Amino acid sequence: MEPVLEKLGEAVEFGKVDKNSPYPPNLKGQDGADELAKEALDSGVKPTDVLTGALVPAMDRVGQKFSENKIFVPQMLMSAKAMGAAMAHLKPFFQSGDVKTKGTFIIGTVKGDLHDIGKNLVAMMVEGGGWSIVDLGVDVNEDAFNQALAENPGAVVGLSALLTTTMANMEEIVRKVKEAHPGTKVLVGGAPLNDDFRAKIGADFYSPDPRGAVEYLKDLAA
Ligand code: B1M
């Protein structure tokens, strides 16, 4: 592997955003994801190779360590931020169509619910898995999901809920999304959910963490 891709993968895995970033302390003063992604592209590495050779595997490792409780939310947020810094350099290539994404993932926290930290993590990890993200934010109702689906046919939908009261709103959203866009896959997650609840509301998949979401989408795209 190109040395610059190896360094970039490490920067993302350990959350080194850019040269000025003080975190992590052992990489102080060294280039971060921002500089390394730019260097890779400037030196002629293809954008797809930057994504699939460095960023996606790095986020895979991050997701795995998070699932195994080897790292925690702050470290994952720093990795996601580093990923974002690198992705900013790749965005123009995605937008021009030079790099194909695996598909579009529409995500939102369901109506009545303002919690967005977990939802944002899932969105960032899925983006790291090579998907385009349409993030509808918080307090999102079925009409907004259906509108986004109309604009992005074939997209997969992700619903997040953190409150026992708002998880109940997922059922109506799943039903209305599937009525308006038959065949749409709906993935659900959030602390109060479990797979029994997922089955009861007719969603397709439940994941307790971002990694499970990434793995599910990887299987769908295969
Ligand atoms: Co609120 N809150 N909160 N809160 N809050 C909880 C959730 C609560 C458990 C605290 C408690 O009482 N112990 C409780 C819910 C009780 C319940 O219903 N079971 C609660 C409450 C009651 C409330 C209010 C009603 C409080 C009030 O006003 N009386 C109010 C509701 C406002 C509203 O939404 N309408 C409220 C408000 C808030 C703040 C605004 C202050 C703030 C949110 C800030 C923000 O999100 N921007 C907040 C916070 C921070 C929390 C706690 C402390 C932390 C939540 C969090 O971010 N966790 C939380 C208590 C706790 O969890 N310790 C609490 C970290 C995050 C990474 O985890 O979101 O679970 P999580 O996401 C995980 C997984 O669940 C999963 O992946 C993520 C990473 O592993 N996941 C998915 C999440 N979505 C997924 C989607 C997927 C797949 C996986 O696929 C699509």
Short mmCIF file of C-alpha atoms and ligand atoms in Angstrom, two decimals:
data_model
loop_
_atom_site.label_atom_id
_atom_site.label_comp_id
_atom_site.label_asym_id
_atom_site.label_seq_id
_atom_site.Cartn_x
_atom_site.Cartn_y
_atom_site.Cartn_z
CA MET A 1 0.00 0.00 0.00
CA GLU A 2 1.14 3.58 -0.70
CA PRO A 3 2.80 4.91 2.49
CA VAL A 4 0.59 8.00 2.37
CA LEU A 5 -2.54 5.81 2.46
CA GLU A 6 -1.17 3.88 5.39
CA LYS A 7 -0.55 7.13 7.28
CA LEU A 8 -3.98 8.43 6.31
CA GLY A 9 -5.65 5.26 7.63
CA GLU A 10 -3.81 5.69 10.93
CA ALA A 11 -4.78 9.36 11.15
CA VAL A 12 -8.45 8.43 10.78
CA GLU A 13 -8.25 5.42 13.08
CA PHE A 14 -6.63 7.46 15.86
CA GLY A 15 -8.59 10.67 15.26
CA LYS A 16 -5.84 12.99 14.02
CA VAL A 17 -7.87 15.63 12.17
CA ASP A 18 -5.13 17.98 10.94
CA LYS A 19 -1.62 19.13 11.76
CA ASN A 20 -2.80 21.70 14.32
CA SER A 21 -5.03 19.26 16.14
CA PRO A 22 -3.62 18.50 19.62
CA TYR A 23 -5.31 15.08 19.64
CA PRO A 24 -4.01 12.41 19.93
CA PRO A 25 -1.06 13.70 21.96
CA ASN A 26 1.39 11.14 20.53
CA LEU A 27 0.80 12.50 16.98
CA LYS A 28 1.20 16.18 17.95
CA GLY A 29 2.75 18.23 15.15
CA GLN A 30 2.30 15.51 12.54
CA ASP A 31 0.10 15.73 9.48
CA GLY A 32 -3.51 14.69 10.00
CA ALA A 33 -6.26 13.33 7.79
CA ASP A 34 -6.74 16.73 6.17
CA GLU A 35 -3.14 17.10 4.92
CA LEU A 36 -2.67 13.40 4.15
CA ALA A 37 -5.80 13.10 2.02
CA LYS A 38 -4.73 16.15 0.05
CA GLU A 39 -1.20 14.79 -0.31
CA ALA A 40 -2.53 11.44 -1.56
CA LEU A 41 -4.73 13.07 -4.20
CA ASP A 42 -2.02 15.56 -5.24
CA SER A 43 0.44 12.71 -5.70
CA GLY A 44 -1.96 11.01 -8.11
CA VAL A 45 -3.61 8.36 -5.92
CA LYS A 46 -7.09 7.74 -7.31
CA PRO A 47 -9.95 9.06 -5.11
CA THR A 48 -11.50 5.57 -5.05
CA ASP A 49 -8.23 4.16 -3.68
CA VAL A 50 -8.12 6.85 -1.00
CA LEU A 51 -11.63 5.85 0.02
CA THR A 52 -11.42 2.08 -0.20
CA GLY A 53 -7.72 1.68 0.60
CA ALA A 54 -7.46 3.98 3.59
CA LEU A 55 -10.65 5.57 4.88
CA VAL A 56 -13.14 2.68 4.79
CA PRO A 57 -10.79 0.13 6.39
CA ALA A 58 -9.82 2.69 9.06
CA MET A 59 -13.47 3.32 9.93
CA ASP A 60 -14.02 -0.46 9.94
CA ARG A 61 -11.32 -0.78 12.59
CA VAL A 62 -12.86 2.09 14.56
CA GLY A 63 -16.32 0.47 14.42
CA GLN A 64 -14.89 -2.85 15.52
CA LYS A 65 -13.02 -1.35 18.48
CA PHE A 66 -16.13 0.59 19.52
CA SER A 67 -18.28 -2.56 19.38
CA GLU A 68 -15.72 -4.34 21.56
CA ASN A 69 -15.62 -1.43 24.05
CA LYS A 70 -11.93 -0.86 23.31
CA ILE A 71 -12.66 2.80 22.47
CA PHE A 72 -15.54 5.07 23.51
CA VAL A 73 -17.73 7.83 22.08
CA PRO A 74 -15.11 10.64 22.29
CA GLN A 75 -12.51 8.61 20.35
CA MET A 76 -15.09 7.59 17.80
CA LEU A 77 -16.15 11.21 17.38
CA MET A 78 -12.52 12.23 16.76
CA SER A 79 -12.15 9.48 14.15
CA ALA A 80 -15.38 10.57 12.51
CA LYS A 81 -14.09 14.15 12.49
CA ALA A 82 -10.81 13.05 10.91
CA MET A 83 -12.80 11.05 8.38
CA GLY A 84 -14.82 14.19 7.62
CA ALA A 85 -11.63 16.21 7.06
CA ALA A 86 -10.41 13.63 4.54
CA MET A 87 -13.84 13.31 2.91
CA ALA A 88 -13.91 17.07 2.26
CA HIS A 89 -11.13 16.51 -0.29
CA LEU A 90 -12.99 13.59 -1.90
CA LYS A 91 -16.39 15.31 -2.09
CA PRO A 92 -15.71 17.09 -5.41
CA PHE A 93 -14.94 13.73 -7.02
CA PHE A 94 -18.16 12.19 -5.66
CA GLN A 95 -20.13 15.17 -6.85
CA SER A 96 -18.61 15.02 -10.32
CA GLY A 97 -19.45 11.31 -10.52
CA ASP A 98 -15.77 10.25 -10.76
CA VAL A 99 -16.27 8.08 -7.69
CA LYS A 100 -19.35 5.89 -7.37
CA THR A 101 -20.85 5.50 -3.91
CA LYS A 102 -22.50 2.25 -2.83
CA GLY A 103 -25.87 3.95 -2.62
CA THR A 104 -27.74 6.59 -0.65
CA PHE A 105 -28.60 6.32 3.02
CA ILE A 106 -31.30 8.65 4.32
CA ILE A 107 -31.09 9.05 8.08
CA GLY A 108 -32.98 11.01 10.71
CA THR A 109 -33.98 11.01 14.35
CA VAL A 110 -37.71 10.38 14.44
CA LYS A 111 -40.39 12.92 15.17
CA GLY A 112 -40.55 14.21 18.73
CA ASP A 113 -36.92 13.31 19.38
CA LEU A 114 -34.04 15.80 19.47
CA HIS A 115 -31.17 13.45 20.32
CA ASP A 116 -28.67 13.43 17.49
CA ILE A 117 -25.27 12.30 18.77
CA GLY A 118 -25.81 8.60 18.03
CA LYS A 119 -27.54 9.38 14.73
CA ASN A 120 -24.62 11.55 13.65
CA LEU A 121 -22.15 8.81 14.52
CA VAL A 122 -24.09 6.31 12.46
CA ALA A 123 -24.25 8.77 9.54
CA MET A 124 -20.51 9.40 9.69
CA MET A 125 -19.64 5.72 9.93
CA VAL A 126 -21.94 4.83 7.05
CA GLU A 127 -20.42 7.63 4.99
CA GLY A 128 -17.05 6.11 5.87
CA GLY A 129 -18.43 2.84 4.49
CA GLY A 130 -18.76 4.49 1.09
CA TRP A 131 -22.40 5.63 1.08
CA SER A 132 -23.87 9.05 0.22
CA ILE A 133 -25.71 10.47 3.19
CA VAL A 134 -28.91 12.48 3.26
CA ASP A 135 -29.13 13.58 6.88
CA LEU A 136 -32.60 14.91 7.64
CA GLY A 137 -31.63 15.94 11.18
CA VAL A 138 -33.86 15.52 14.22
CA ASP A 139 -37.62 15.50 14.81
CA VAL A 140 -38.22 14.04 11.34
CA ASN A 141 -41.70 12.90 10.28
CA GLU A 142 -42.80 10.39 7.64
CA ASP A 143 -43.44 13.10 5.03
CA ALA A 144 -39.82 14.25 5.18
CA PHE A 145 -38.57 10.67 4.80
CA ASN A 146 -40.92 10.10 1.87
CA GLN A 147 -39.89 13.37 0.23
CA ALA A 148 -36.21 12.37 0.55
CA LEU A 149 -37.01 8.95 -0.91
CA ALA A 150 -38.79 10.57 -3.86
CA GLU A 151 -35.63 12.59 -4.48
CA ASN A 152 -33.35 9.57 -3.97
CA PRO A 153 -35.11 6.52 -5.41
CA GLY A 154 -33.84 3.21 -4.05
CA ALA A 155 -32.21 4.78 -1.00
CA VAL A 156 -32.04 2.90 2.30
CA VAL A 157 -33.68 4.61 5.29
CA GLY A 158 -32.24 4.76 8.81
CA LEU A 159 -34.33 5.78 11.83
CA SER A 160 -32.89 6.67 15.21
CA ALA A 161 -34.79 7.13 18.51
CA LEU A 162 -33.51 7.63 22.04
CA LEU A 163 -36.77 7.97 23.95
CA THR A 164 -39.23 5.22 24.79
CA THR A 165 -41.95 7.68 23.81
CA THR A 166 -40.51 8.47 20.38
CA MET A 167 -39.50 4.91 19.50
CA ALA A 168 -43.25 4.35 19.25
CA ASN A 169 -43.31 6.90 16.40
CA MET A 170 -41.07 4.64 14.36
CA GLU A 171 -43.92 2.24 13.64
CA GLU A 172 -45.96 4.84 11.78
CA ILE A 173 -42.92 6.10 9.88
CA VAL A 174 -41.96 2.57 8.78
CA ARG A 175 -45.54 1.86 7.66
CA LYS A 176 -45.94 5.10 5.70
CA VAL A 177 -42.50 4.84 4.10
CA LYS A 178 -43.19 1.28 2.97
CA GLU A 179 -46.67 2.23 1.71
CA ALA A 180 -45.32 5.14 -0.36
CA HIS A 181 -42.10 3.42 -1.47
CA PRO A 182 -42.61 -0.36 -1.45
CA GLY A 183 -39.42 -2.36 -1.15
CA THR A 184 -37.56 0.33 0.77
CA LYS A 185 -35.23 -1.15 3.36
CA VAL A 186 -35.53 0.45 6.78
CA LEU A 187 -32.84 0.13 9.41
CA VAL A 188 -33.56 1.19 13.01
CA GLY A 189 -31.40 1.88 16.05
CA GLY A 190 -31.16 3.75 19.32
CA ALA A 191 -30.63 2.86 22.96
CA PRO A 192 -34.19 1.77 23.93
CA LEU A 193 -34.71 -0.50 20.89
CA ASN A 194 -34.16 -4.20 20.42
CA ASP A 195 -34.75 -6.73 17.68
CA ASP A 196 -38.20 -7.77 18.99
CA PHE A 197 -39.32 -4.17 18.64
CA ARG A 198 -37.83 -4.03 15.13
CA ALA A 199 -39.84 -7.10 14.15
CA LYS A 200 -43.02 -5.69 15.70
CA ILE A 201 -42.85 -2.46 13.69
CA GLY A 202 -41.95 -4.16 10.40
CA ALA A 203 -38.49 -2.65 9.96
CA ASP A 204 -35.87 -4.68 8.15
CA PHE A 205 -32.89 -4.51 10.46
CA TYR A 206 -31.95 -3.40 13.96
CA SER A 207 -28.42 -2.51 14.91
CA PRO A 208 -27.31 -1.55 18.40
CA ASP A 209 -24.32 0.35 17.03
CA PRO A 210 -22.91 2.07 13.91
CA ARG A 211 -20.82 -0.93 12.93
CA GLY A 212 -23.87 -3.18 12.63
CA ALA A 213 -25.45 -0.54 10.38
CA VAL A 214 -22.35 -0.44 8.19
CA GLU A 215 -22.22 -4.24 7.96
CA TYR A 216 -25.91 -4.48 7.06
CA LEU A 217 -25.49 -1.90 4.30
CA LYS A 218 -22.35 -3.64 3.07
CA ASP A 219 -24.39 -6.85 2.66
CA LEU A 220 -27.19 -4.97 0.88
CA ALA A 221 -24.76 -3.43 -1.59
CA ALA A 222 -22.98 -6.74 -2.29
CO1 B1M B 1 -31.81 13.01 26.81
N1 B1M B 1 -32.54 11.34 27.52
N2 B1M B 1 -33.56 13.87 27.03
N3 B1M B 1 -30.92 14.60 26.20
N4 B1M B 1 -30.22 12.05 26.99
C1 B1M B 1 -31.68 10.18 27.53
C2 B1M B 1 -31.82 9.39 26.23
C3 B1M B 1 -32.20 9.40 28.80
C4 B1M B 1 -31.92 7.90 28.75
C5 B1M B 1 -31.60 10.06 30.07
C6 B1M B 1 -32.12 9.41 31.33
O1 B1M B 1 -33.20 9.71 31.77
N5 B1M B 1 -31.37 8.52 31.91
C7 B1M B 1 -33.71 9.76 28.78
C8 B1M B 1 -34.61 8.83 27.99
C9 B1M B 1 -35.46 7.95 28.87
C10 B1M B 1 -36.28 7.07 28.03
O2 B1M B 1 -37.12 7.49 27.31
N6 B1M B 1 -35.97 5.79 28.11
C11 B1M B 1 -33.67 11.16 28.21
C12 B1M B 1 -34.68 12.14 28.38
C13 B1M B 1 -35.85 11.73 29.25
C14 B1M B 1 -34.64 13.40 27.77
C15 B1M B 1 -35.67 14.53 27.88
C16 B1M B 1 -37.13 14.09 27.79
C17 B1M B 1 -35.36 15.28 29.17
C18 B1M B 1 -36.36 16.35 29.53
O3 B1M B 1 -36.41 17.34 28.86
N7 B1M B 1 -37.13 16.06 30.54
C19 B1M B 1 -35.28 15.45 26.70
C20 B1M B 1 -36.02 15.04 25.41
C21 B1M B 1 -35.87 16.07 24.34
C22 B1M B 1 -36.40 15.50 23.03
O4 B1M B 1 -35.71 14.77 22.41
N8 B1M B 1 -37.64 15.84 22.70
C23 B1M B 1 -33.84 15.14 26.57
C24 B1M B 1 -32.91 16.04 26.06
C25 B1M B 1 -31.56 15.80 25.95
C26 B1M B 1 -30.54 16.85 25.53
C27 B1M B 1 -31.05 17.84 24.47
C28 B1M B 1 -30.14 17.63 26.77
C29 B1M B 1 -29.31 15.96 25.11
C30 B1M B 1 -29.30 15.63 23.60
C31 B1M B 1 -28.24 16.41 22.86
C32 B1M B 1 -28.09 15.90 21.46
O5 B1M B 1 -28.32 14.74 21.13
N9 B1M B 1 -27.67 16.81 20.61
C33 B1M B 1 -29.60 14.68 25.86
C34 B1M B 1 -28.64 13.67 26.11
C35 B1M B 1 -27.21 14.02 25.73
C36 B1M B 1 -28.96 12.43 26.68
C37 B1M B 1 -28.02 11.31 27.13
C38 B1M B 1 -27.31 11.81 28.38
C39 B1M B 1 -26.96 10.87 26.14
C40 B1M B 1 -27.51 10.42 24.79
C41 B1M B 1 -26.34 10.21 23.86
O6 B1M B 1 -26.01 11.06 23.07
N10 B1M B 1 -25.65 9.06 24.02
C42 B1M B 1 -29.03 10.11 27.42
C43 B1M B 1 -28.62 9.28 28.62
C44 B1M B 1 -27.57 8.26 28.26
O7 B1M B 1 -27.61 7.68 27.19
N11 B1M B 1 -26.67 8.04 29.14
C45 B1M B 1 -30.33 10.80 27.43
C46 B1M B 1 -24.41 8.78 23.27
C47 B1M B 1 -24.79 8.20 21.89
C48 B1M B 1 -23.50 7.88 21.11
O8 B1M B 1 -25.47 6.99 22.10
O9 B1M B 1 -27.59 7.91 21.11
O10 B1M B 1 -27.54 5.61 22.20
P1 B1M B 1 -26.88 6.67 21.42
O11 B1M B 1 -26.46 6.07 20.02
C49 B1M B 1 -25.78 4.84 19.94
C50 B1M B 1 -26.70 3.62 19.72
O12 B1M B 1 -27.95 3.77 20.31
C51 B1M B 1 -26.72 3.47 18.24
O13 B1M B 1 -25.44 3.91 17.80
C52 B1M B 1 -24.97 4.94 18.67
C53 B1M B 1 -23.49 4.69 18.93
O14 B1M B 1 -23.31 3.44 19.53
N12 B1M B 1 -27.71 4.14 17.42
C54 B1M B 1 -28.07 3.64 16.20
C55 B1M B 1 -28.35 5.29 17.59
N13 B1M B 1 -29.12 5.56 16.55
C56 B1M B 1 -28.96 4.57 15.66
C57 B1M B 1 -29.50 4.35 14.39
C58 B1M B 1 -29.13 3.19 13.71
C59 B1M B 1 -28.24 2.28 14.26
C60 B1M B 1 -27.70 2.48 15.53
O15 B1M B 1 -29.57 2.91 12.49
C61 B1M B 1 -30.35 3.84 11.79
#
